[in-house]
Coordinates of C-alpha atoms in Angstrom, one line a residue:
M27 CA 0.0 0.0 0.0
A28 CA 1.1 3.5 -0.4
R29 CA 2.9 5.0 2.5
H30 CA 0.8 7.9 3.6
P31 CA 2.6 11.1 4.5
A32 CA 2.3 10.3 8.2
V33 CA 2.5 6.5 8.2
A34 CA 5.7 5.1 9.7
A35 CA 6.8 1.6 10.4
S36 CA 3.9 1.1 12.7
T37 CA 1.6 0.8 9.7
L38 CA 1.5 -2.9 9.9
A39 CA 0.4 -2.9 13.5
L40 CA -2.6 -0.8 12.6
A41 CA -3.3 -2.9 9.6
V42 CA -3.5 -6.0 11.8
V43 CA -5.9 -4.2 14.2
L44 CA -8.2 -2.9 11.4
A45 CA -8.2 -5.9 9.1
G46 CA -7.5 -9.1 10.9
G47 CA -3.9 -9.2 9.9
C48 CA -4.4 -9.2 6.2
A49 CA -4.2 -5.5 5.3
G50 CA -0.4 -5.5 5.2
K51 CA -0.5 -7.3 1.8
E52 CA -1.4 -5.5 -1.4
P53 CA -4.2 -6.9 -3.6
D54 CA -3.2 -7.9 -7.1
G55 CA -5.9 -6.0 -8.9
S56 CA -4.3 -2.6 -9.5
V57 CA -5.7 -0.5 -12.3
G58 CA -3.7 -1.7 -15.2
A59 CA -1.4 -3.3 -12.7
A60 CA 2.0 -4.5 -13.8
Q61 CA 2.1 -7.7 -11.8
G62 CA 3.5 -10.4 -14.0
R63 CA 4.4 -8.0 -16.8
D64 CA 7.8 -8.4 -18.5
T65 CA 9.2 -5.0 -17.9
T66 CA 12.3 -5.7 -19.8
T67 CA 10.4 -5.5 -23.2
S68 CA 10.7 -2.1 -24.9
R69 CA 7.5 -0.4 -26.1
T70 CA 7.1 -0.2 -29.9
T71 CA 4.7 2.3 -31.3
T72 CA 4.1 3.4 -34.9
T73 CA 4.3 7.1 -34.6
S74 CA 1.4 9.1 -36.3
P75 CA 2.6 12.7 -36.8
A76 CA -1.0 14.0 -36.6
E77 CA -1.7 12.1 -33.3
A78 CA 1.7 13.2 -31.9
D79 CA 1.1 16.9 -32.8
H80 CA -2.4 16.8 -31.2
P81 CA -2.1 14.7 -28.0
R82 CA -5.3 13.8 -26.2
G83 CA -6.3 11.9 -23.1
V84 CA -4.8 11.2 -19.7
I85 CA -2.4 8.7 -18.2
A86 CA -1.5 8.2 -14.6
F87 CA 1.1 6.1 -12.9
G88 CA 2.5 5.8 -9.4
H89 CA 1.2 4.1 -6.2
S90 CA -2.0 3.2 -4.5
A91 CA -3.1 6.8 -4.0
L92 CA -4.1 6.6 -7.7
T93 CA -5.7 3.2 -7.8
G94 CA -8.7 4.0 -5.6
L95 CA -7.6 1.4 -3.0
S96 CA -10.2 1.1 -0.2
A97 CA -12.2 4.0 -1.7
D98 CA -15.3 1.9 -1.7
P99 CA -16.2 1.3 2.0
D100 CA -18.0 -1.9 0.9
R101 CA -14.8 -3.2 -0.7
P102 CA -12.0 -2.5 1.8
Q103 CA -8.5 -3.4 0.6
E104 CA -9.7 -3.6 -3.0
N105 CA -9.1 -1.2 -5.8
S106 CA -11.9 1.1 -7.0
P107 CA -10.6 2.4 -10.4
K108 CA -13.7 4.5 -11.0
S109 CA -13.0 6.4 -7.8
S110 CA -9.4 7.6 -8.7
W111 CA -9.0 11.3 -8.4
A112 CA -6.9 11.3 -11.6
T113 CA -8.6 8.9 -14.0
G114 CA -11.8 7.8 -12.3
T115 CA -15.1 7.5 -14.2
D116 CA -17.5 8.1 -11.2
P117 CA -19.2 11.4 -11.8
K118 CA -19.3 12.0 -8.0
V119 CA -15.6 12.0 -8.0
D120 CA -15.3 14.2 -11.1
S121 CA -11.8 13.1 -11.7
V122 CA -9.2 15.1 -13.6
Y123 CA -10.0 12.9 -16.6
L124 CA -13.7 13.7 -16.5
R125 CA -13.1 17.4 -16.0
L126 CA -10.8 17.3 -19.1
V127 CA -13.5 15.5 -21.1
K128 CA -15.8 18.4 -20.4
V129 CA -13.4 21.0 -21.9
R130 CA -11.9 18.7 -24.5
P131 CA -14.5 16.2 -25.6
E132 CA -12.0 14.3 -27.7
T133 CA -10.4 13.1 -24.5
Q134 CA -13.3 10.7 -24.0
G135 CA -12.1 7.1 -23.9
S136 CA -8.4 8.0 -24.0
V137 CA -7.3 7.2 -20.4
A138 CA -5.0 4.7 -18.8
N139 CA -4.0 4.2 -15.2
T140 CA -1.0 1.8 -14.6
A141 CA -0.4 2.7 -11.0
E142 CA 0.5 -0.2 -8.6
N143 CA -0.3 -0.6 -4.9
G144 CA 2.9 -0.5 -3.0
A145 CA 5.0 0.8 -5.9
K146 CA 8.2 2.5 -5.4
A147 CA 9.7 5.1 -7.8
A148 CA 12.0 2.5 -9.4
T149 CA 8.8 1.0 -11.1
L150 CA 7.7 4.3 -12.7
P151 CA 9.5 3.9 -16.0
A152 CA 7.9 0.5 -16.6
Q153 CA 4.5 1.9 -15.5
A154 CA 5.0 4.8 -17.9
E155 CA 5.7 2.3 -20.8
A156 CA 2.6 0.4 -20.0
A157 CA 0.4 3.5 -19.9
L158 CA 1.8 4.7 -23.2
D159 CA 0.9 1.3 -24.7
Q160 CA -2.7 2.2 -24.1
V161 CA -2.7 5.9 -24.8
P162 CA 0.4 6.6 -27.0
F163 CA 0.0 10.4 -27.2
P164 CA -1.7 11.7 -24.0
A165 CA -2.3 15.3 -23.4
L166 CA -1.5 14.9 -19.7
A167 CA 0.6 12.4 -17.7
I168 CA 0.1 12.4 -14.0
V169 CA 2.8 11.0 -11.7
Q170 CA 2.3 10.4 -8.0
T171 CA 5.1 8.7 -6.0
I172 CA 7.3 9.2 -2.8
D173 CA 5.3 7.4 -0.1
N174 CA 6.8 3.9 -0.5
D175 CA 10.3 5.2 -1.0
I176 CA 10.4 6.8 2.5
R177 CA 12.5 4.8 4.9
C178 CA 12.7 7.0 8.0
D179 CA 15.6 5.1 9.3
G180 CA 18.3 7.6 8.7
S181 CA 19.1 6.5 5.2
D182 CA 16.7 8.6 3.2
A183 CA 19.3 11.2 2.2
A184 CA 21.5 8.5 0.7
H185 CA 18.6 7.3 -1.5
L186 CA 17.4 10.6 -2.8
P187 CA 19.7 10.5 -6.0
E188 CA 18.3 7.1 -7.0
F189 CA 14.8 8.4 -6.4
R190 CA 15.3 11.5 -8.5
A191 CA 16.9 9.2 -11.3
S192 CA 13.8 7.0 -11.3
V193 CA 11.4 9.9 -11.6
R194 CA 13.5 11.4 -14.3
A195 CA 13.7 8.2 -16.2
A196 CA 9.9 8.0 -16.2
V197 CA 9.5 11.6 -17.3
E198 CA 12.0 11.1 -20.1
T199 CA 10.1 7.9 -21.1
V200 CA 7.0 9.9 -21.6
H201 CA 8.7 12.9 -23.2
S202 CA 10.7 10.8 -25.6
A203 CA 7.6 8.9 -26.8
S204 CA 5.3 11.9 -26.8
P205 CA 7.1 15.2 -26.8
K206 CA 4.0 17.4 -26.6
T207 CA 2.6 15.6 -23.5
T208 CA 2.3 17.7 -20.5
I209 CA 3.7 15.9 -17.4
L210 CA 2.5 16.8 -13.9
V211 CA 4.4 15.3 -10.9
V212 CA 2.3 15.9 -7.8
S213 CA 3.1 16.3 -4.2
N214 CA 2.0 14.0 -1.4
F215 CA -1.6 14.8 -0.4
G216 CA -2.1 16.2 3.1
S217 CA 0.6 16.8 5.7
P218 CA 1.9 14.7 8.6
A219 CA 0.6 17.3 11.0
G220 CA -2.8 17.4 9.5
Y221 CA -2.9 13.6 9.2
A222 CA -2.0 13.1 12.9
K223 CA -4.7 15.6 13.9
A224 CA -7.3 13.7 11.9
L225 CA -6.2 10.3 13.2
A226 CA -6.2 11.6 16.8
K227 CA -10.0 11.3 16.8
D228 CA -9.8 7.5 16.2
P229 CA -8.5 5.7 19.4
V230 CA -7.9 2.4 17.5
A231 CA -5.8 4.3 14.9
V232 CA -3.8 6.1 17.6
A233 CA -3.0 2.8 19.4
G234 CA -2.0 1.2 16.1
F235 CA 0.3 4.0 15.0
A236 CA 1.9 4.7 18.5
D237 CA 5.5 3.6 18.1
T238 CA 9.1 4.4 18.6
D239 CA 9.6 4.8 14.9
P240 CA 11.3 8.2 14.2
C241 CA 8.3 9.2 12.0
S242 CA 5.5 7.8 14.2
P243 CA 2.7 10.4 14.5
F244 CA 1.9 9.3 18.0
T245 CA 3.8 8.6 21.2
G246 CA 3.4 5.5 23.3
K247 CA 1.1 7.5 25.5
G248 CA -1.2 8.2 22.6
T249 CA -0.4 11.9 22.2
I250 CA 0.7 13.5 18.9
N251 CA 4.4 13.0 18.5
A252 CA 5.5 16.5 17.4
K253 CA 9.1 15.3 16.8
G254 CA 8.0 12.5 14.6
V255 CA 5.7 14.6 12.6
A256 CA 8.5 17.2 12.1
T257 CA 11.0 14.5 11.1
L258 CA 8.6 13.1 8.5
T259 CA 7.7 16.5 7.1
A260 CA 11.3 17.3 6.5
I261 CA 11.9 13.9 4.8
I262 CA 8.9 14.5 2.5
D263 CA 10.1 18.0 1.7
R264 CA 13.4 16.5 0.5
Y265 CA 11.7 14.0 -1.8
E266 CA 9.5 16.6 -3.2
A267 CA 12.6 18.8 -4.0
E268 CA 14.0 15.9 -5.9
Q269 CA 10.8 15.8 -8.0
V270 CA 11.5 19.4 -9.0
R271 CA 15.0 18.4 -10.0
A272 CA 13.7 15.5 -11.9
C273 CA 11.6 17.9 -14.1
A274 CA 14.4 20.4 -14.6
G275 CA 15.2 21.2 -18.2
I276 CA 12.0 19.6 -19.6
P277 CA 9.6 22.5 -20.3
V278 CA 6.5 20.3 -20.5
C279 CA 7.3 18.8 -17.0
H280 CA 5.8 20.4 -14.0
T281 CA 5.3 19.8 -10.3
D282 CA 2.2 21.1 -8.5
D283 CA 4.2 23.4 -6.2
G284 CA 2.8 21.6 -3.2
T285 CA -0.9 21.9 -4.2
L286 CA -1.9 18.4 -3.0
S287 CA 0.1 18.8 0.2
G288 CA -2.4 21.6 1.1
Y289 CA -5.2 19.1 1.3
T290 CA -6.9 19.0 4.7
E291 CA -7.5 15.4 5.8
R292 CA -10.6 14.6 7.8
L293 CA -11.2 11.3 9.5
E294 CA -14.6 10.8 7.9
L295 CA -12.9 10.8 4.5
L296 CA -10.2 8.2 5.4
A297 CA -10.8 4.6 4.4
S298 CA -10.9 1.9 7.0
D299 CA -7.2 1.3 6.6
R300 CA -6.7 5.0 7.7
Q301 CA -4.1 5.4 5.0
H302 CA -6.2 5.9 1.8
L303 CA -9.2 8.1 0.9
L304 CA -12.7 7.3 0.4
A305 CA -14.3 8.3 -2.9
A306 CA -15.4 11.7 -1.4
G307 CA -11.8 12.3 -0.5
H308 CA -10.6 11.5 -4.1
A309 CA -13.3 14.1 -5.2
E310 CA -11.7 16.7 -3.0
L311 CA -8.3 16.0 -4.4
A312 CA -9.6 16.2 -8.0
A313 CA -11.1 19.6 -7.2
L314 CA -8.0 20.8 -5.5
I315 CA -5.6 19.9 -8.3
W316 CA -7.8 21.0 -11.2
P317 CA -6.7 24.7 -11.2
T318 CA -3.1 23.4 -11.5
V319 CA -4.1 21.2 -14.5
E320 CA -5.8 24.1 -16.1
K321 CA -2.6 26.1 -15.7
V322 CA -0.1 23.6 -17.0
L323 CA -2.4 22.6 -20.0
E324 CA -3.1 26.3 -20.7
L325 CA -6.8 25.7 -20.8
P326 CA -9.0 28.6 -21.6

């Protein structure tokens, strides 16, 4: 599962409490999931100049924040592709894809989401290839990563270069195949402080996340761990800075300048695993990011 901005090593403990010990494992049914795919095979596409010059559609790749994992309360720990804030088809979510269809009707049907639950940045290039197989010349490519790369064991700084290299490789994969595609690499949604404040209203969650982990949002006494929150916030900031560097020099590559990090988490919008969002939460993310999409796509 995606590592939420305030989820430390104690995630597994809470997963056991909330789901009888099975929530620590990811389901295999990711939207366009790459499980079992031969990622060593290069993508081959016959380029159509007309299509390349007039890209259309949306692709998205990254981790479980994109797959709609647990977004349906009746299907906990299952993906809900229709609920994805980026590519979902549920009108109540009004995803980025559906919003783009409204202003560019030719977008209809040109959508691919190859995000994988639990994915790290190293998988992004292969995910990008898979998405481009479905939509060779998208108008917009959305990338959401970071969570699962966070270690919070003192070694994150040493791994930042490889993280940046993986994001850069994915960006270059898209840009090389479809030079006119706009690429948007988004920030982590919410903040460790806001997440801890929301979870504090759930005694079961507090007990599950209370730990000695340097990034734990709660102390063993069940109070908010200000030091842990600050530590995780600083780590996320460093990963997000690497995303900016990964886009450098490619004019069509953008970050959201922290837009999604400004999301305000509320307990009632968190799924039962307390790490992912219900469909209503995905709807809020879509609404929050849409002005940024309008800007980078230069929509009227």
